Amino acid sequence: MDNLQILLDAPIFSVQLLIDGLLVGAIFALVAYGMALVWGVMNIINICQGEYVMLGGFITYLLFSWGISPFVGIPVAFVVLYLVGWLTYRVVICRVVEQDLFISILATFGISILLQQLMNQLFTADVQTAEAGLGTAFLFNNMVTVPWVKVVGFVLALSVGVVLVLFMGRSRMGQAIRATAQNARAARIMGIDTDRVYAVTYSINAAICGAAGALVVMTWVVQAFQGLAYTVRSFMIVVVAGIGNLPGVVVAGLGLGAAESYAGFLLGAEFQTAFIFSLLVVILLWRNYRLRAQRKVLR
Amino acid sequence: MNVILKYTLIAIAALAAPLLFPEYQIQLAWLWLMVVFALTWDAVGGQMGYNSFGNVFYFGLGMYVTAVVQRDLYYDFEEYETLAGSLDTLPPADYLTGMSLGLAASAVCAVLCAIVLGSGILRLRGHYFAICTLGLGIAAGEIAAGIDYIGAGSGLVTPVFPDGLGEKGLFFCYLLLALAAVTFLVLRWLYTSRFGLAINAIRDDEDKAEAMGLHTTRYKTIAWCVSGFFLAIAGGIMGDLIGFIDPVDTAFAGATFGVWMVLMAILGGKGTLWGPVIGATIFHVTQEIFWTFLFGWQRVALGALIVIIVVFFPQGVMGFARARWPDRFGHRVESVADKGATQ
Amino acid sequence: MSLLQVKDCSKSFGGVLANDHISLEVPEGQIIGLIGPNGSGKTTLFNSVVGYHPVDAGTIEFKGQEISHLQVPQIARLGLLRTFQQTRIYGKMTCVQNMQISVPHASERLAEMFTSFPAEVQEKADAILEFVGLYSKRRLLAGDLSFGQQKLLEFGMALMNQPRMLLLDEPTAGINPTLINGIIDRLKRANAEFGITLLVIEHNMRVIMNLAEHIYCLAHGKLLADGAPDVIRNDQRVIDAYLGAH
């Protein structure tokens, strides 16, 4: 708690933490948007969400190690993860999509373990990063440093989000997805190929995660076992915001980024993971406690 | 008679196995641990429908509490921390006393934790419960890794097994066998009582159970306490067997033990008495084969195995048998004329 | 004094007033009907009575005791039970087990939770299964029964619980018309032989006129009329509400 004193003595650190947190929070919001999409449309909580982020990160890192700019990694990871998502849907997800929720949680948990161990074998458990080389901005008499790549990442994350929202609102496929989300059976009766809708939804989600992973490896690091933390972050954001609430997802994502940034500083980096997972427990209990006044439970 | 004969045969086989195959003693000890894992998970997940990924919390808790009790009873904290395993081994009597007290303390701690945590977490339903418990298990590991008193991230060494208690493998093999047997018999008794039907009712439709006036909270808490009680004891024993506690990889190992217990129960058949035992056996053998032949890729293969079992065989061995031969499980239409005959 | 007394009960969901100052009384030992067009607030009233959600205003008294602040299981243990519109039974348990676990829980002590059911419970379960006509299916999983049989099982479970009063949400909905008479008959016998007071939501006019001694009619969340079946049958407001005249 010594760091609290520092924070009180020099409030400018607060600005630094807030900016860091908000910039990374946009990426959290992007991944959470994908999770909300799959959850809302397919009624699946995708536990391997974080592994898709990690996969996108490693693809970008691989390109980077071959001398290709990490920015190229964003579209490449998007496309590759779309294919990975499609394949996963065809092999596994389509068989669990209309089953008990716990079955799909466990199946995607299995995929998550499979992918993290696979990456562990291929890339070892070391931490990797891909330097975009954009330099750093200095604000407030050099008291606050902002790497440009984080700003670019923030903007790109929001742009991907905007494109997706437009796709959902304007395109035929987007309409079909929204219709399926509201009532899959009715959509099927009205001639929508829900199987295809599910495949596209799941693949788009994987692709979003891939793009987010590319941003993560540029602004931060990628590591084989980091996936679950991203899954849990997305889950928390969706639980706080609600499934169909896009502005809520953005606000909750940015908020989580800021909260993590402060927690990392105050508690020390070694408690960062502990903070995320404890926060998950606390948020769920708190939400449920609030509902108890109306004699309801989270479901 | 038939039942008694069956149980006697199984008991004889289980008692003789480590003597007949001494090189497999440690493997057998792990097998009994897996049986305890699967049985305790199934009590909450299979029989009550509360699918938990966080039962490993009690395992880790038991491991740490037992180790700390053993350490603080007979060793100086400073000395133990610096010299770790190179200290003199305890006299067998002290070792056993420390271990029993440790196990008792861990069981008490687990039950208390189950009551306190259960009051909040057991009110969550379905997937929210599953993910909350997942968070609980991992958070516990990460927090344990930051506490210096229990060795923080570099882990905690447990007291060395003393001479004079026989072979270490045999000792722990029988200890874990006893635990597995007691767990099995206690659960068997519980499932035939009112408690068993009540948690089954909660699994099938908790809203209905509440509407019928069941004390759902009480039943749920008791089930979680029972599960935690045996897991904590298993954890304490395993800590002494392994000799070293890593917070994330052995104690609160959510991604391995935490998932395995679920998988074993499903593989054998959720919500049945023998299912978890069968599932644990099949799983343990499979896992050992993977370990022997897949050098390094075994964990990848385990991930694939989870997906395959969950997707293609979610009903498990016992579930399959029940659907295939419902008569054997007593699900048949009885004509009214039978009534006189059966009474 | 009435067994159940609802006074000025109101409940709204996000601006929609589902129950608007509803009062009704259920005297001990009677069969009372509750009718009204779809969306008139009947099920909301049921849910308020059995504690599914808190009421916004008003009081609900059962056996003279205020219950609107109690939770669902507490109210059930007082002897006020409900059945569901979408029938709910324990699908993966056998019919006998469904019956056994439905014994009254009001006086259940901790030690009792770990004992087996005494022989009386078994005999009673068999007797009630015979009463509802499911004796031969007693060893089948409840989830494998047909919808109508599940309805009967749910009714049997409610009887097993020995309630003072039973709230039935559309007991004949989705039932084969030839079985409906059987259900009416069993409801009347439950009332007469077991002394259970009944409050019944029903859309089938023939059933409710045949069954109830007194009928309340709701429309648009308000109490429209109440009286004996003959009075209700000829009440112009009730006819208008059902035929859609405004």
Tab-separated table of N, CA and C in Angstrom, chain B residues 148-283:
chain	number	residue	atom	x	y	z
B	148	ASP	N	3.603	-14.600	1.922
B	148	ASP	CA	4.933	-15.107	2.302
B	148	ASP	C	4.860	-16.201	3.356
B	149	TYR	N	3.869	-16.101	4.234
B	149	TYR	CA	3.770	-17.053	5.337
B	149	TYR	C	3.662	-18.490	4.839
B	150	ILE	N	3.079	-18.681	3.663
B	150	ILE	CA	2.961	-20.038	3.129
B	150	ILE	C	3.874	-20.226	1.919
B	151	GLY	N	4.965	-19.491	1.909
B	151	GLY	CA	5.967	-19.726	0.884
B	151	GLY	C	5.764	-18.962	-0.402
B	152	ALA	N	4.679	-18.205	-0.516
B	152	ALA	CA	4.387	-17.385	-1.704
B	152	ALA	C	4.559	-18.193	-2.995
B	153	GLY	N	5.031	-17.526	-4.033
B	153	GLY	CA	5.099	-18.165	-5.343
B	153	GLY	C	6.118	-19.282	-5.432
B	154	SER	N	7.113	-19.268	-4.530
B	154	SER	CA	8.141	-20.306	-4.650
B	154	SER	C	7.724	-21.606	-3.967
B	155	GLY	N	6.555	-21.633	-3.372
B	155	GLY	CA	6.009	-22.890	-2.866
B	155	GLY	C	6.411	-23.204	-1.445
B	156	LEU	N	5.861	-24.302	-0.952
B	156	LEU	CA	6.061	-24.693	0.442
B	156	LEU	C	6.473	-26.172	0.455
B	157	VAL	N	7.535	-26.458	1.211
B	157	VAL	CA	7.970	-27.849	1.325
B	157	VAL	C	7.242	-28.479	2.502
B	158	THR	N	6.760	-29.706	2.332
B	158	THR	CA	6.099	-30.377	3.448
B	158	THR	C	7.113	-31.270	4.161
B	159	PRO	N	6.856	-31.611	5.442
B	159	PRO	CA	7.827	-32.419	6.191
B	159	PRO	C	8.155	-33.729	5.472
B	160	VAL	N	9.404	-34.138	5.615
B	160	VAL	CA	9.861	-35.355	4.943
B	160	VAL	C	9.271	-36.582	5.647
B	161	PHE	N	8.892	-37.562	4.860
B	161	PHE	CA	8.324	-38.797	5.409
B	161	PHE	C	9.392	-39.531	6.212
B	162	PRO	N	9.099	-39.836	7.493
B	162	PRO	CA	10.142	-40.400	8.348
B	162	PRO	C	10.344	-41.903	8.118
B	163	ASP	N	11.500	-42.394	8.536
B	163	ASP	CA	11.725	-43.842	8.544
B	163	ASP	C	10.891	-44.443	9.665
B	164	GLY	N	10.600	-45.692	9.554
B	164	GLY	CA	9.908	-46.369	10.648
B	164	GLY	C	8.410	-46.450	10.439
B	165	LEU	N	7.908	-45.916	9.331
B	165	LEU	CA	6.477	-46.033	9.052
B	165	LEU	C	6.262	-46.924	7.836
B	166	GLY	N	7.258	-47.704	7.518
B	166	GLY	CA	7.137	-48.559	6.341
B	166	GLY	C	7.452	-47.779	5.084
B	167	GLU	N	7.094	-48.398	3.961
B	167	GLU	CA	7.379	-47.772	2.685
B	167	GLU	C	6.458	-46.578	2.459
B	168	LYS	N	6.999	-45.507	1.920
B	168	LYS	CA	6.189	-44.303	1.729
B	168	LYS	C	5.030	-44.567	0.770
B	169	GLY	N	5.343	-45.222	-0.344
B	169	GLY	CA	4.316	-45.480	-1.358
B	169	GLY	C	3.155	-46.277	-0.788
B	170	LEU	N	3.503	-47.312	-0.037
B	170	LEU	CA	2.466	-48.190	0.518
B	170	LEU	C	1.610	-47.438	1.534
B	171	PHE	N	2.284	-46.648	2.384
B	171	PHE	CA	1.591	-45.874	3.413
B	171	PHE	C	0.550	-44.958	2.793
B	172	PHE	N	0.968	-44.185	1.787
B	172	PHE	CA	0.044	-43.225	1.198
B	172	PHE	C	-1.002	-43.915	0.337
B	173	CYS	N	-0.606	-45.025	-0.272
B	173	CYS	CA	-1.567	-45.766	-1.081
B	173	CYS	C	-2.734	-46.227	-0.206
B	174	TYR	N	-2.419	-46.801	0.957
B	174	TYR	CA	-3.486	-47.281	1.839
B	174	TYR	C	-4.261	-46.126	2.459
B	175	LEU	N	-3.539	-45.034	2.763
B	175	LEU	CA	-4.203	-43.877	3.354
B	175	LEU	C	-5.247	-43.323	2.383
B	176	LEU	N	-4.837	-43.174	1.129
B	176	LEU	CA	-5.768	-42.622	0.138
B	176	LEU	C	-6.869	-43.621	-0.200
B	177	LEU	N	-6.525	-44.905	-0.163
B	177	LEU	CA	-7.562	-45.921	-0.385
B	177	LEU	C	-8.623	-45.813	0.706
B	178	ALA	N	-8.147	-45.658	1.950
B	178	ALA	CA	-9.097	-45.526	3.054
B	178	ALA	C	-9.979	-44.305	2.857
B	179	LEU	N	-9.363	-43.198	2.451
B	179	LEU	CA	-10.140	-41.975	2.240
B	179	LEU	C	-11.174	-42.180	1.134
B	180	ALA	N	-10.736	-42.789	0.032
B	180	ALA	CA	-11.660	-43.016	-1.085
B	180	ALA	C	-12.807	-43.912	-0.639
B	181	ALA	N	-12.471	-44.946	0.136
B	181	ALA	CA	-13.513	-45.876	0.580
B	181	ALA	C	-14.508	-45.180	1.501
B	182	VAL	N	-13.976	-44.385	2.450
B	182	VAL	CA	-14.878	-43.679	3.370
B	182	VAL	C	-15.747	-42.694	2.599
B	183	THR	N	-15.114	-41.959	1.666
B	183	THR	CA	-15.885	-41.009	0.860
B	183	THR	C	-17.012	-41.720	0.134
B	184	PHE	N	-16.661	-42.837	-0.484
B	184	PHE	CA	-17.654	-43.599	-1.245
B	184	PHE	C	-18.808	-44.041	-0.347
B	185	LEU	N	-18.451	-44.613	0.805
B	185	LEU	CA	-19.506	-45.157	1.671
B	185	LEU	C	-20.377	-44.050	2.258
B	186	VAL	N	-19.741	-42.938	2.635
B	186	VAL	CA	-20.533	-41.825	3.177
B	186	VAL	C	-21.498	-41.302	2.119
B	187	LEU	N	-20.986	-41.119	0.895
B	187	LEU	CA	-21.857	-40.603	-0.164
B	187	LEU	C	-22.959	-41.607	-0.481
B	188	ARG	N	-22.610	-42.891	-0.465
B	188	ARG	CA	-23.593	-43.926	-0.754
B	188	ARG	C	-24.734	-43.861	0.251
B	189	TRP	N	-24.345	-43.669	1.516
B	189	TRP	CA	-25.354	-43.565	2.564
B	189	TRP	C	-26.187	-42.291	2.377
B	190	LEU	N	-25.497	-41.179	2.077
B	190	LEU	CA	-26.217	-39.915	1.911
B	190	LEU	C	-27.216	-39.988	0.760
B	191	TYR	N	-26.810	-40.627	-0.342
B	191	TYR	CA	-27.676	-40.655	-1.518
B	191	TYR	C	-28.937	-41.478	-1.277
B	192	THR	N	-28.873	-42.433	-0.363
B	192	THR	CA	-30.082	-43.208	-0.118
B	192	THR	C	-31.006	-42.512	0.884
B	193	SER	N	-30.492	-41.488	1.545
B	193	SER	CA	-31.333	-40.811	2.539
B	193	SER	C	-32.129	-39.695	1.871
B	194	ARG	N	-32.904	-39.019	2.679
B	194	ARG	CA	-33.699	-37.880	2.237
B	194	ARG	C	-32.823	-36.835	1.540
B	195	PHE	N	-31.599	-36.674	2.069
B	195	PHE	CA	-30.644	-35.725	1.520
B	195	PHE	C	-30.415	-35.975	0.027
B	196	GLY	N	-30.230	-37.251	-0.320
B	196	GLY	CA	-29.954	-37.588	-1.722
B	196	GLY	C	-31.091	-37.159	-2.637
B	197	LEU	N	-32.317	-37.464	-2.217
B	197	LEU	CA	-33.463	-37.081	-3.050
B	197	LEU	C	-33.579	-35.565	-3.138
B	198	ALA	N	-33.286	-34.899	-2.019
B	198	ALA	CA	-33.425	-33.439	-2.010
B	198	ALA	C	-32.446	-32.803	-2.988
B	199	ILE	N	-31.188	-33.243	-2.991
B	199	ILE	CA	-30.248	-32.600	-3.911
B	199	ILE	C	-30.560	-32.994	-5.352
B	200	ASN	N	-31.100	-34.193	-5.568
B	200	ASN	CA	-31.554	-34.552	-6.911
B	200	ASN	C	-32.684	-33.632	-7.358
B	201	ALA	N	-33.583	-33.331	-6.431
B	201	ALA	CA	-34.696	-32.439	-6.762
B	201	ALA	C	-34.175	-31.053	-7.118
B	202	ILE	N	-33.166	-30.597	-6.370
B	202	ILE	CA	-32.576	-29.288	-6.664
B	202	ILE	C	-31.957	-29.299	-8.058
B	203	ARG	N	-31.330	-30.402	-8.417
B	203	ARG	CA	-30.737	-30.529	-9.754
B	203	ARG	C	-31.815	-30.460	-10.843
B	204	ASP	N	-32.905	-31.190	-10.630
B	204	ASP	CA	-33.905	-31.273	-11.686
B	204	ASP	C	-34.692	-29.983	-11.853
B	205	ASP	N	-35.025	-29.325	-10.765
B	205	ASP	CA	-35.779	-28.072	-10.858
B	205	ASP	C	-35.747	-27.374	-9.508
B	206	GLU	N	-34.806	-26.438	-9.373
B	206	GLU	CA	-34.649	-25.800	-8.071
B	206	GLU	C	-35.843	-24.911	-7.728
B	207	ASP	N	-36.423	-24.262	-8.753
B	207	ASP	CA	-37.588	-23.412	-8.486
B	207	ASP	C	-38.733	-24.240	-7.920
B	208	LYS	N	-38.924	-25.419	-8.511
B	208	LYS	CA	-39.984	-26.300	-8.030
B	208	LYS	C	-39.683	-26.731	-6.592
B	209	ALA	N	-38.418	-27.083	-6.338
B	209	ALA	CA	-38.044	-27.509	-4.989
B	209	ALA	C	-38.342	-26.413	-3.974
B	210	GLU	N	-38.051	-25.167	-4.342
B	210	GLU	CA	-38.354	-24.046	-3.442
B	210	GLU	C	-39.854	-23.912	-3.256
B	211	ALA	N	-40.580	-24.041	-4.375
B	211	ALA	CA	-42.035	-23.894	-4.297
B	211	ALA	C	-42.658	-24.999	-3.458
B	212	MET	N	-41.962	-26.136	-3.322
B	212	MET	CA	-42.481	-27.225	-2.493
B	212	MET	C	-42.009	-27.097	-1.047
B	213	GLY	N	-41.269	-26.059	-0.752
B	213	GLY	CA	-40.884	-25.801	0.624
B	213	GLY	C	-39.603	-26.469	1.092
B	214	LEU	N	-38.820	-27.020	0.166
B	214	LEU	CA	-37.562	-27.638	0.579
B	214	LEU	C	-36.616	-26.590	1.163
B	215	HIS	N	-35.827	-27.001	2.141
B	215	HIS	CA	-34.787	-26.114	2.670
B	215	HIS	C	-33.604	-26.141	1.714
B	216	THR	N	-33.770	-25.509	0.558
B	216	THR	CA	-32.750	-25.663	-0.495
B	216	THR	C	-31.384	-25.153	-0.050
B	217	THR	N	-31.363	-23.987	0.594
B	217	THR	CA	-30.072	-23.419	0.981
B	217	THR	C	-29.331	-24.358	1.920
B	218	ARG	N	-30.062	-24.919	2.869
B	218	ARG	CA	-29.447	-25.819	3.837
B	218	ARG	C	-28.866	-27.051	3.143
B	219	TYR	N	-29.669	-27.646	2.253
B	219	TYR	CA	-29.194	-28.842	1.549
B	219	TYR	C	-27.972	-28.537	0.686
B	220	LYS	N	-28.034	-27.405	-0.015
B	220	LYS	CA	-26.918	-27.062	-0.894
B	220	LYS	C	-25.639	-26.854	-0.093
B	221	THR	N	-25.776	-26.145	1.032
B	221	THR	CA	-24.593	-25.873	1.843
B	221	THR	C	-24.008	-27.176	2.383
B	222	ILE	N	-24.878	-28.069	2.849
B	222	ILE	CA	-24.374	-29.332	3.385
B	222	ILE	C	-23.630	-30.104	2.298
B	223	ALA	N	-24.208	-30.152	1.088
B	223	ALA	CA	-23.547	-30.885	0.009
B	223	ALA	C	-22.165	-30.302	-0.265
B	224	TRP	N	-22.082	-28.979	-0.260
B	224	TRP	CA	-20.780	-28.356	-0.535
B	224	TRP	C	-19.803	-28.619	0.599
B	225	CYS	N	-20.303	-28.631	1.835
B	225	CYS	CA	-19.447	-28.925	2.986
B	225	CYS	C	-18.899	-30.354	2.892
B	226	VAL	N	-19.764	-31.307	2.550
B	226	VAL	CA	-19.320	-32.695	2.448
B	226	VAL	C	-18.210	-32.802	1.404
B	227	SER	N	-18.477	-32.171	0.253
B	227	SER	CA	-17.499	-32.190	-0.826
B	227	SER	C	-16.173	-31.580	-0.369
B	228	GLY	N	-16.259	-30.405	0.266
B	228	GLY	CA	-15.054	-29.721	0.712
B	228	GLY	C	-14.318	-30.490	1.793
B	229	PHE	N	-15.059	-31.107	2.688
B	229	PHE	CA	-14.482	-31.874	3.794
B	229	PHE	C	-13.517	-32.940	3.268
B	230	PHE	N	-14.022	-33.779	2.344
B	230	PHE	CA	-13.175	-34.869	1.843
B	230	PHE	C	-12.054	-34.354	0.945
B	231	LEU	N	-12.343	-33.306	0.183
B	231	LEU	CA	-11.301	-32.760	-0.692
B	231	LEU	C	-10.158	-32.178	0.127
B	232	ALA	N	-10.491	-31.512	1.230
B	232	ALA	CA	-9.448	-30.912	2.053
B	232	ALA	C	-8.547	-31.991	2.643
B	233	ILE	N	-9.150	-33.085	3.097
B	233	ILE	CA	-8.337	-34.178	3.642
B	233	ILE	C	-7.461	-34.763	2.534
B	234	ALA	N	-8.058	-34.948	1.348
B	234	ALA	CA	-7.271	-35.453	0.225
B	234	ALA	C	-6.111	-34.519	-0.066
B	235	GLY	N	-6.372	-33.220	-0.015
B	235	GLY	CA	-5.319	-32.241	-0.265
B	235	GLY	C	-4.189	-32.361	0.741
B	236	GLY	N	-4.563	-32.467	2.020
B	236	GLY	CA	-3.545	-32.593	3.064
B	236	GLY	C	-2.656	-33.804	2.850
B	237	ILE	N	-3.282	-34.930	2.521
B	237	ILE	CA	-2.502	-36.150	2.304
B	237	ILE	C	-1.590	-35.989	1.088
B	238	MET	N	-2.151	-35.419	0.013
B	238	MET	CA	-1.355	-35.278	-1.207
B	238	MET	C	-0.161	-34.358	-0.993
B	239	GLY	N	-0.356	-33.308	-0.194
B	239	GLY	CA	0.768	-32.416	0.085
B	239	GLY	C	1.934	-33.188	0.661
B	240	ASP	N	1.641	-34.086	1.607
B	240	ASP	CA	2.705	-34.880	2.226
B	240	ASP	C	3.272	-35.907	1.259
B	241	LEU	N	2.443	-36.428	0.377
B	241	LEU	CA	2.935	-37.417	-0.588
B	241	LEU	C	3.863	-36.757	-1.602
B	242	ILE	N	3.411	-35.604	-2.159
B	242	ILE	CA	4.221	-34.948	-3.187
B	242	ILE	C	5.462	-34.321	-2.567
B	243	GLY	N	5.312	-33.778	-1.347
B	243	GLY	CA	6.464	-33.220	-0.645
B	243	GLY	C	6.699	-31.751	-0.921
B	244	PHE	N	5.982	-31.206	-1.902
B	244	PHE	CA	6.185	-29.801	-2.236
B	244	PHE	C	4.877	-29.228	-2.759
B	245	ILE	N	4.523	-28.047	-2.267
B	245	ILE	CA	3.259	-27.440	-2.689
B	245	ILE	C	3.541	-26.221	-3.545
B	246	ASP	N	3.138	-26.283	-4.792
B	246	ASP	CA	3.184	-25.095	-5.638
B	246	ASP	C	1.772	-24.520	-5.648
B	247	PRO	N	1.636	-23.191	-5.400
B	247	PRO	CA	0.275	-22.664	-5.249
B	247	PRO	C	-0.593	-22.893	-6.485
B	248	VAL	N	-0.017	-22.719	-7.673
B	248	VAL	CA	-0.842	-22.756	-8.877
B	248	VAL	C	-0.848	-24.144	-9.536
B	249	ASP	N	0.255	-24.880	-9.424
B	249	ASP	CA	0.335	-26.136	-10.164
B	249	ASP	C	-0.098	-27.370	-9.375
B	250	THR	N	0.046	-27.353	-8.045
B	250	THR	CA	-0.413	-28.521	-7.301
B	250	THR	C	-1.612	-28.218	-6.401
B	251	ALA	N	-1.577	-27.072	-5.698
B	251	ALA	CA	-2.648	-26.828	-4.732
B	251	ALA	C	-3.936	-26.393	-5.421
B	252	PHE	N	-3.929	-25.204	-6.015
B	252	PHE	CA	-5.151	-24.674	-6.636
B	252	PHE	C	-5.047	-24.846	-8.149
B	253	ALA	N	-4.896	-26.094	-8.580
B	253	ALA	CA	-4.636	-26.362	-9.994
B	253	ALA	C	-5.955	-26.447	-10.759
B	254	GLY	N	-6.554	-25.288	-11.006
B	254	GLY	CA	-7.870	-25.251	-11.648
B	254	GLY	C	-7.871	-25.845	-13.043
B	255	ALA	N	-6.809	-25.580	-13.806
B	255	ALA	CA	-6.808	-26.014	-15.208
B	255	ALA	C	-6.461	-27.497	-15.334
B	256	THR	N	-5.932	-28.118	-14.291
B	256	THR	CA	-5.710	-29.564	-14.363
B	256	THR	C	-6.702	-30.289	-13.451
B	257	PHE	N	-6.413	-30.350	-12.151
B	257	PHE	CA	-7.300	-31.095	-11.246
B	257	PHE	C	-8.744	-30.592	-11.328
B	258	GLY	N	-8.885	-29.270	-11.355
B	258	GLY	CA	-10.215	-28.676	-11.340
B	258	GLY	C	-11.068	-29.139	-12.512
B	259	VAL	N	-10.431	-29.295	-13.680
B	259	VAL	CA	-11.177	-29.743	-14.852
B	259	VAL	C	-11.264	-31.265	-14.870
B	260	TRP	N	-10.206	-31.909	-14.414
B	260	TRP	CA	-10.214	-33.376	-14.434
B	260	TRP	C	-11.372	-33.937	-13.624
B	261	MET	N	-11.611	-33.332	-12.453
B	261	MET	CA	-12.679	-33.918	-11.625
B	261	MET	C	-14.019	-33.871	-12.349
B	262	VAL	N	-14.239	-32.784	-13.076
B	262	VAL	CA	-15.476	-32.673	-13.844
B	262	VAL	C	-15.506	-33.754	-14.916
B	263	LEU	N	-14.396	-33.854	-15.612
B	263	LEU	CA	-14.302	-34.769	-16.739
B	263	LEU	C	-14.493	-36.222	-16.310
B	264	MET	N	-13.868	-36.588	-15.191
B	264	MET	CA	-13.968	-37.976	-14.718
B	264	MET	C	-15.402	-38.322	-14.361
B	265	ALA	N	-16.072	-37.377	-13.687
B	265	ALA	CA	-17.459	-37.636	-13.301
B	265	ALA	C	-18.334	-37.775	-14.539
B	266	ILE	N	-18.100	-36.932	-15.541
B	266	ILE	CA	-18.909	-37.006	-16.764
B	266	ILE	C	-18.615	-38.297	-17.516
B	267	LEU	N	-17.337	-38.639	-17.594
B	267	LEU	CA	-16.932	-39.845	-18.322
B	267	LEU	C	-17.593	-41.090	-17.736
B	268	GLY	N	-17.650	-41.161	-16.415
B	268	GLY	CA	-18.257	-42.331	-15.793
B	268	GLY	C	-19.770	-42.254	-15.761
B	269	GLY	N	-20.302	-41.057	-15.751
B	269	GLY	CA	-21.756	-40.892	-15.671
B	269	GLY	C	-22.107	-39.993	-14.505
B	270	LYS	N	-22.484	-38.750	-14.834
B	270	LYS	CA	-22.863	-37.781	-13.797
B	270	LYS	C	-24.062	-38.275	-13.008
B	271	GLY	N	-24.065	-37.999	-11.719
B	271	GLY	CA	-25.248	-38.268	-10.928
B	271	GLY	C	-25.492	-39.734	-10.659
B	272	THR	N	-24.478	-40.569	-10.764
B	272	THR	CA	-24.613	-41.967	-10.379
B	272	THR	C	-23.571	-42.252	-9.316
B	273	LEU	N	-23.765	-43.331	-8.579
B	273	LEU	CA	-22.835	-43.628	-7.482
B	273	LEU	C	-21.519	-44.187	-8.017
B	274	TRP	N	-21.635	-45.156	-8.934
B	274	TRP	CA	-20.424	-45.814	-9.409
B	274	TRP	C	-19.765	-45.068	-10.561
B	275	GLY	N	-20.528	-44.232	-11.241
B	275	GLY	CA	-19.994	-43.507	-12.395
B	275	GLY	C	-18.654	-42.831	-12.139
B	276	PRO	N	-18.564	-41.986	-11.094
B	276	PRO	CA	-17.294	-41.307	-10.844
B	276	PRO	C	-16.129	-42.276	-10.610
B	277	VAL	N	-16.403	-43.392	-9.952
B	277	VAL	CA	-15.326	-44.353	-9.688
B	277	VAL	C	-14.827	-44.929	-11.025
B	278	ILE	N	-15.795	-45.322	-11.858
B	278	ILE	CA	-15.427	-45.864	-13.170
B	278	ILE	C	-14.696	-44.822	-13.999
B	279	GLY	N	-15.275	-43.599	-14.017
B	279	GLY	CA	-14.680	-42.515	-14.797
B	279	GLY	C	-13.262	-42.221	-14.355
B	280	ALA	N	-13.053	-42.175	-13.027
B	280	ALA	CA	-11.720	-41.870	-12.510
B	280	ALA	C	-10.728	-42.937	-12.945
B	281	THR	N	-11.148	-44.189	-12.895
B	281	THR	CA	-10.241	-45.272	-13.277
B	281	THR	C	-9.869	-45.168	-14.756
B	282	ILE	N	-10.887	-45.033	-15.612
B	282	ILE	CA	-10.603	-44.939	-17.047
B	282	ILE	C	-9.702	-43.746	-17.322
B	283	PHE	N	-10.066	-42.612	-16.709
B	283	PHE	CA	-9.309	-41.394	-16.979
B	283	PHE	C	-7.860	-41.529	-16.524
